CSV table of C-alpha atoms (C1' of nucleotides) in Angstrom, one decimal:
chain,number,residue,atom,x,y,z
A,8,MET,CA,145.7,159.0,196.3
A,9,ASP,CA,142.7,161.0,195.5
A,10,LYS,CA,143.9,164.6,195.1
A,11,LEU,CA,140.8,166.4,194.2
A,12,THR,CA,140.1,167.6,197.6
A,13,MET,CA,136.6,168.8,197.5
A,14,LEU,CA,134.3,170.7,199.8
A,15,SER,CA,133.2,168.7,202.5
A,16,HIS,CA,135.7,166.1,201.5
A,17,ILE,CA,136.7,165.3,204.8
A,18,SER,CA,138.6,162.3,205.9
A,19,LEU,CA,139.1,162.5,209.6
A,20,PHE,CA,139.9,158.9,209.4
A,21,ASP,CA,143.2,159.8,207.4
A,22,GLU,CA,144.1,162.3,210.0
A,23,LEU,CA,143.3,160.7,213.4
A,24,SER,CA,145.2,158.2,215.2
A,25,LYS,CA,144.3,154.4,215.9
A,26,GLU,CA,143.3,155.4,219.5
A,27,GLU,CA,141.3,158.5,218.8
A,28,LEU,CA,139.4,156.5,216.2
A,29,MET,CA,138.7,153.8,218.6
A,30,THR,CA,137.1,156.2,221.1
A,31,ILE,CA,134.9,157.7,218.4
A,32,ASP,CA,134.0,154.4,217.3
A,33,LYS,CA,132.8,153.2,221.0
A,34,MET,CA,131.0,156.4,221.3
A,35,SER,CA,129.2,156.1,218.0
A,36,GLU,CA,126.0,154.3,217.2
A,37,MET,CA,126.2,152.2,214.0
A,38,ARG,CA,123.2,152.5,211.7
A,39,PRO,CA,122.7,150.7,208.2
A,40,VAL,CA,120.8,152.9,205.4
A,41,LYS,CA,119.4,151.8,202.5
A,42,LYS,CA,119.9,152.9,199.1
A,43,GLY,CA,118.0,156.2,198.0
A,44,THR,CA,117.4,157.3,201.7
A,45,VAL,CA,117.4,160.9,202.2
A,46,ILE,CA,119.6,160.9,205.3
A,47,VAL,CA,119.5,164.6,206.1
A,48,SER,CA,117.3,167.6,204.4
A,49,PRO,CA,116.4,171.0,205.2
A,50,ASP,CA,113.2,169.7,206.7
A,51,HIS,CA,115.0,167.1,208.9
A,52,PRO,CA,118.3,168.8,210.1
A,53,MET,CA,120.2,166.4,212.2
A,54,GLU,CA,122.2,167.8,215.3
A,55,ALA,CA,124.8,165.0,214.9
A,56,LEU,CA,127.9,164.0,213.3
A,57,PHE,CA,128.1,161.3,210.8
A,58,LEU,CA,130.8,158.9,209.9
A,59,LEU,CA,130.5,157.4,206.7
A,60,LYS,CA,131.7,153.7,207.3
A,61,GLN,CA,130.6,152.2,204.2
A,62,GLY,CA,129.0,153.2,201.0
A,63,GLN,CA,128.4,156.6,199.1
A,64,VAL,CA,126.5,159.5,200.1
A,65,ARG,CA,125.8,162.4,197.9
A,66,LEU,CA,125.3,166.0,199.1
A,67,TYR,CA,123.3,168.2,197.1
A,68,GLN,CA,121.0,171.3,197.0
A,69,MET,CA,117.8,172.0,195.6
A,70,ASN,CA,116.1,175.0,194.5
A,71,GLU,CA,112.3,176.0,194.5
A,72,GLU,CA,111.3,174.2,191.3
A,73,GLY,CA,113.0,171.0,192.7
A,74,LYS,CA,116.2,171.1,190.7
A,75,GLN,CA,119.1,169.7,192.3
A,76,PHE,CA,123.0,170.3,192.0
A,77,THR,CA,125.3,167.8,193.5
A,78,MET,CA,128.1,169.5,195.7
A,79,ASP,CA,130.0,166.3,196.6
A,80,ILE,CA,130.1,162.7,196.8
A,81,LEU,CA,131.2,161.3,200.0
A,82,VAL,CA,132.8,157.9,200.3
A,83,ASP,CA,134.2,155.7,203.2
A,84,GLY,CA,135.8,157.4,205.9
A,85,ASN,CA,134.3,160.8,205.2
A,86,ILE,CA,132.5,162.7,207.7
A,87,PHE,CA,129.2,165.2,207.7
A,88,GLY,CA,126.7,166.7,209.6
A,89,GLU,CA,126.4,169.6,212.1
A,90,THR,CA,127.0,169.7,215.6
A,91,GLY,CA,125.7,173.4,216.5
A,92,SER,CA,129.1,175.1,216.9
A,93,VAL,CA,130.7,173.2,213.9
A,94,THR,CA,129.0,173.0,210.9
A,95,LEU,CA,130.3,170.3,208.4
A,96,THR,CA,127.8,170.8,205.9
A,97,ASP,CA,125.3,173.5,204.9
A,98,ASP,CA,121.9,173.8,206.7
A,99,GLN,CA,120.0,173.8,203.0
A,100,ILE,CA,121.8,170.7,202.1
A,101,TYR,CA,120.4,167.2,201.5
A,102,ALA,CA,122.3,164.0,202.0
A,103,GLU,CA,121.2,161.0,200.1
A,104,ALA,CA,122.5,157.6,200.1
A,105,MET,CA,123.3,156.4,196.6
A,106,THR,CA,124.3,152.9,197.9
A,107,ASP,CA,123.4,150.8,200.8
A,108,THR,CA,125.4,152.6,203.6
A,109,TYR,CA,126.7,152.1,207.0
A,110,LEU,CA,126.7,155.3,209.0
A,111,CYS,CA,128.2,156.1,212.6
A,112,LEU,CA,126.0,158.4,214.6
A,113,LEU,CA,127.9,160.7,217.0
A,114,SER,CA,125.7,163.0,219.0
A,115,HIS,CA,126.3,166.6,219.4
A,116,ASN,CA,127.2,166.3,223.0
A,117,ASP,CA,129.5,163.3,222.4
A,118,PHE,CA,131.4,165.0,219.7
A,119,GLU,CA,132.0,168.3,221.9
A,120,ASN,CA,133.1,166.1,224.9
A,121,PHE,CA,135.5,164.2,222.4
A,122,ILE,CA,137.1,167.6,221.3
A,123,GLU,CA,137.3,168.8,225.0
A,124,ALA,CA,139.2,165.5,225.8
A,125,ASN,CA,141.3,165.9,222.6
A,126,PRO,CA,142.0,169.5,221.8
A,127,LYS,CA,144.4,168.4,218.9
A,128,ILE,CA,141.1,167.4,217.2
A,129,ALA,CA,140.0,171.1,217.2
A,130,LEU,CA,142.9,172.2,215.3
A,131,LYS,CA,142.6,169.4,212.7
A,132,LEU,CA,138.9,170.4,212.4
A,133,ILE,CA,140.3,174.0,211.6
A,134,ASP,CA,142.5,172.5,208.9
A,135,ILE,CA,139.7,170.6,207.5
A,136,LEU,CA,137.3,173.5,207.4
A,137,SER,CA,139.7,176.1,205.8
A,138,SER,CA,140.8,173.4,203.2
A,139,ARG,CA,136.9,173.0,202.5
A,140,LEU,CA,136.7,176.9,202.3
A,141,LYS,CA,139.6,176.8,199.7
A,142,ASP,CA,138.2,174.1,197.7
A,143,PHE,CA,134.6,175.6,197.6
A,144,TYR,CA,136.0,178.9,196.3
A,145,SER,CA,137.9,176.8,193.6
A,146,PHE,CA,134.7,174.8,192.9
A,147,SER,CA,132.4,177.8,192.5
A,148,GLU,CA,135.1,180.1,190.5
A,149,LYS,CA,135.8,177.3,188.1
A,150,ILE,CA,132.7,174.9,187.8
A,151,ALA,CA,129.4,175.9,189.4
A,152,LEU,CA,128.4,178.8,187.3
A,153,ARG,CA,129.8,177.4,184.0
A,154,ASP,CA,127.9,175.4,181.3
A,155,VAL,CA,126.5,172.0,181.4
A,156,LYS,CA,129.7,170.6,179.6
A,157,HIS,CA,131.8,171.7,182.9
A,158,ARG,CA,129.5,170.8,185.1
A,159,LEU,CA,129.1,167.3,183.7
A,160,LEU,CA,132.9,166.7,183.5
A,161,TYR,CA,133.4,168.0,186.8
A,162,LEU,CA,130.9,165.5,188.3
A,163,LEU,CA,132.3,162.6,186.1
A,164,LEU,CA,135.8,163.3,187.3
A,165,MET,CA,134.5,163.6,190.9
A,166,LEU,CA,132.6,160.3,190.7
A,167,SER,CA,135.6,158.6,189.2
A,168,GLU,CA,138.0,159.7,191.8
A,169,LYS,CA,135.7,158.7,194.5
A,170,THR,CA,134.4,155.2,193.1
A,171,GLY,CA,136.9,154.1,190.6
A,172,HIS,CA,140.4,153.3,189.8
A,173,ARG,CA,142.9,154.5,187.2
A,174,LYS,CA,144.5,153.0,184.4
A,175,ASN,CA,146.8,155.0,182.5
A,176,ASN,CA,144.7,158.3,182.1
A,177,TRP,CA,141.6,156.4,182.3
A,178,GLN,CA,139.6,156.4,185.3
A,179,SER,CA,136.4,154.4,185.8
A,180,ILE,CA,133.3,155.1,187.4
A,181,GLU,CA,132.0,152.1,189.3
A,182,MET,CA,128.4,153.2,189.3
A,183,LYS,CA,125.2,152.3,187.6
A,184,LEU,CA,123.7,155.5,186.5
A,185,THR,CA,121.2,156.6,184.0
A,186,HIS,CA,121.3,159.9,182.2
A,187,GLN,CA,118.4,160.9,184.2
A,188,ASP,CA,120.4,160.5,187.3
A,189,ILE,CA,123.2,162.3,186.1
A,190,ALA,CA,121.0,165.1,184.8
A,191,HIS,CA,119.5,165.5,188.1
A,192,MET,CA,123.1,165.9,189.8
A,193,ILE,CA,124.1,168.9,187.6
A,194,GLY,CA,120.8,170.4,187.3
A,195,ALA,CA,120.2,170.0,183.7
A,196,THR,CA,117.6,168.0,181.5
A,197,ARG,CA,117.9,164.4,180.4
A,198,GLU,CA,118.0,165.6,176.8
A,199,THR,CA,120.7,168.0,177.2
A,200,THR,CA,122.8,165.4,179.2
A,201,SER,CA,122.4,162.9,176.5
A,202,THR,CA,123.6,165.0,173.8
A,203,VAL,CA,126.8,166.4,175.8
A,204,LEU,CA,127.6,162.8,177.0
A,205,SER,CA,127.9,161.9,173.2
A,206,GLN,CA,129.7,165.0,172.4
A,207,LEU,CA,132.1,164.1,175.2
A,208,LYS,CA,132.6,160.7,173.8
A,209,LYS,CA,133.4,162.0,170.3
A,210,GLU,CA,135.9,164.5,171.7
A,211,GLY,CA,137.7,161.8,173.5
A,212,PHE,CA,137.0,162.8,177.2
A,213,LEU,CA,134.9,159.8,177.8
A,214,LYS,CA,134.4,156.2,176.9
A,215,LYS,CA,131.9,153.5,177.8
A,216,VAL,CA,133.5,150.1,178.7
A,217,ARG,CA,131.4,148.7,181.7
A,218,TYR,CA,129.9,151.9,183.0
A,219,PHE,CA,132.0,155.1,182.1
A,220,SER,CA,135.6,156.2,182.0
A,221,VAL,CA,136.9,159.6,182.0
A,222,ASP,CA,140.4,160.7,180.5
A,223,ALA,CA,141.4,162.2,184.0
A,224,ASP,CA,144.2,164.4,182.8
A,225,LYS,CA,142.2,165.7,179.7
A,226,THR,CA,139.5,166.6,182.0
A,227,LYS,CA,141.5,168.4,184.4
A,228,GLU,CA,143.1,170.4,181.9
A,229,TYR,CA,140.0,171.5,180.4
A,230,LEU,CA,138.5,172.3,183.8
A,231,GLY,CA,141.7,174.1,185.0
A,232,LEU,CA,142.1,171.8,188.0
A,233,PRO,CA,145.5,170.8,189.2
B,22,DC,C1',123.9,177.9,175.4
B,23,DC,C1',120.2,175.2,176.9
B,24,DA,C1',115.3,174.3,178.3
B,25,DT,C1',111.4,172.9,176.3
B,26,DT,C1',108.6,170.3,173.6
B,27,DA,C1',107.7,166.5,170.5
B,28,DA,C1',108.5,162.2,168.5
B,29,DC,C1',110.4,157.5,168.1
B,30,DG,C1',112.5,153.0,169.0
B,31,DA,C1',114.3,149.9,172.4
B,32,DG,C1',113.8,147.7,176.6
B,33,DC,C1',111.8,146.5,180.9
B,34,DT,C1',107.7,145.4,184.0
C,30,DA,C1',99.9,147.9,177.7
C,31,DG,C1',102.5,151.5,179.5
C,32,DC,C1',106.4,153.4,181.7
C,33,DT,C1',111.7,154.4,181.4
C,34,DC,C1',115.5,155.5,178.7
C,35,DG,C1',118.5,157.2,175.0
C,36,DT,C1',118.5,160.0,171.2
C,37,DT,C1',117.6,163.6,167.7
C,38,DA,C1',115.6,167.9,166.0
C,39,DA,C1',113.1,172.3,165.9
C,40,DT,C1',111.9,176.3,168.5
C,41,DG,C1',112.5,180.2,171.7
C,42,DG,C1',114.3,182.6,175.6
DNA sequence: CCATTAACGAGCT
DNA sequence: AGCTCGTTAATGG
């Protein structure tokens, strides 16, 4: 369905059996989180695993001047956090709820016990981590060090694949975003973002219907993505 | 190429 | 009235 597999795009829900899921579900603690809440930051590293039940969470990094850069958007079924031995995110990463969100919290101990009881899960984790590493290489090579146009297109494509649906080439982004929001996510200014957005509209990468829609094929070709 | 600065109208609170 | 937002344009790194 969604073929842009990204760093920390982990859908354990896809890979676990029903029973395994039930076990995790029983052990985990449900927690609602309001939109805008910073769930994890370098100041408050959480020794736990988060299962994202419902909502959207943005993973980003920030430099000394407070400029942000969005690494990934997580949606229902993704998993993130750290558990000592296994790090599913970076320790310098921030996680912020973009919408009202339901999280399940799994403690370090519970997770390790679960792995001991279900060795197959360890193998799946290796798969997940190695594919994340691969995605990260591709990501940094093709996007991270490139200009605002690339970063912006990449973000919009990612957002559309996570939140929207596809009609012909056009993938919608079902999210209310100001130019300022977008600028923060790609480490650019509001002005530049505004300029590049209208440029992309002229060039046919983008159109505005309700929120935004991107021409997915055209964008992927431009970014050199499969 | 892009941040910065400035400036302006529109819209929201 | 004052702030946020989108937009354009000049300048300079």
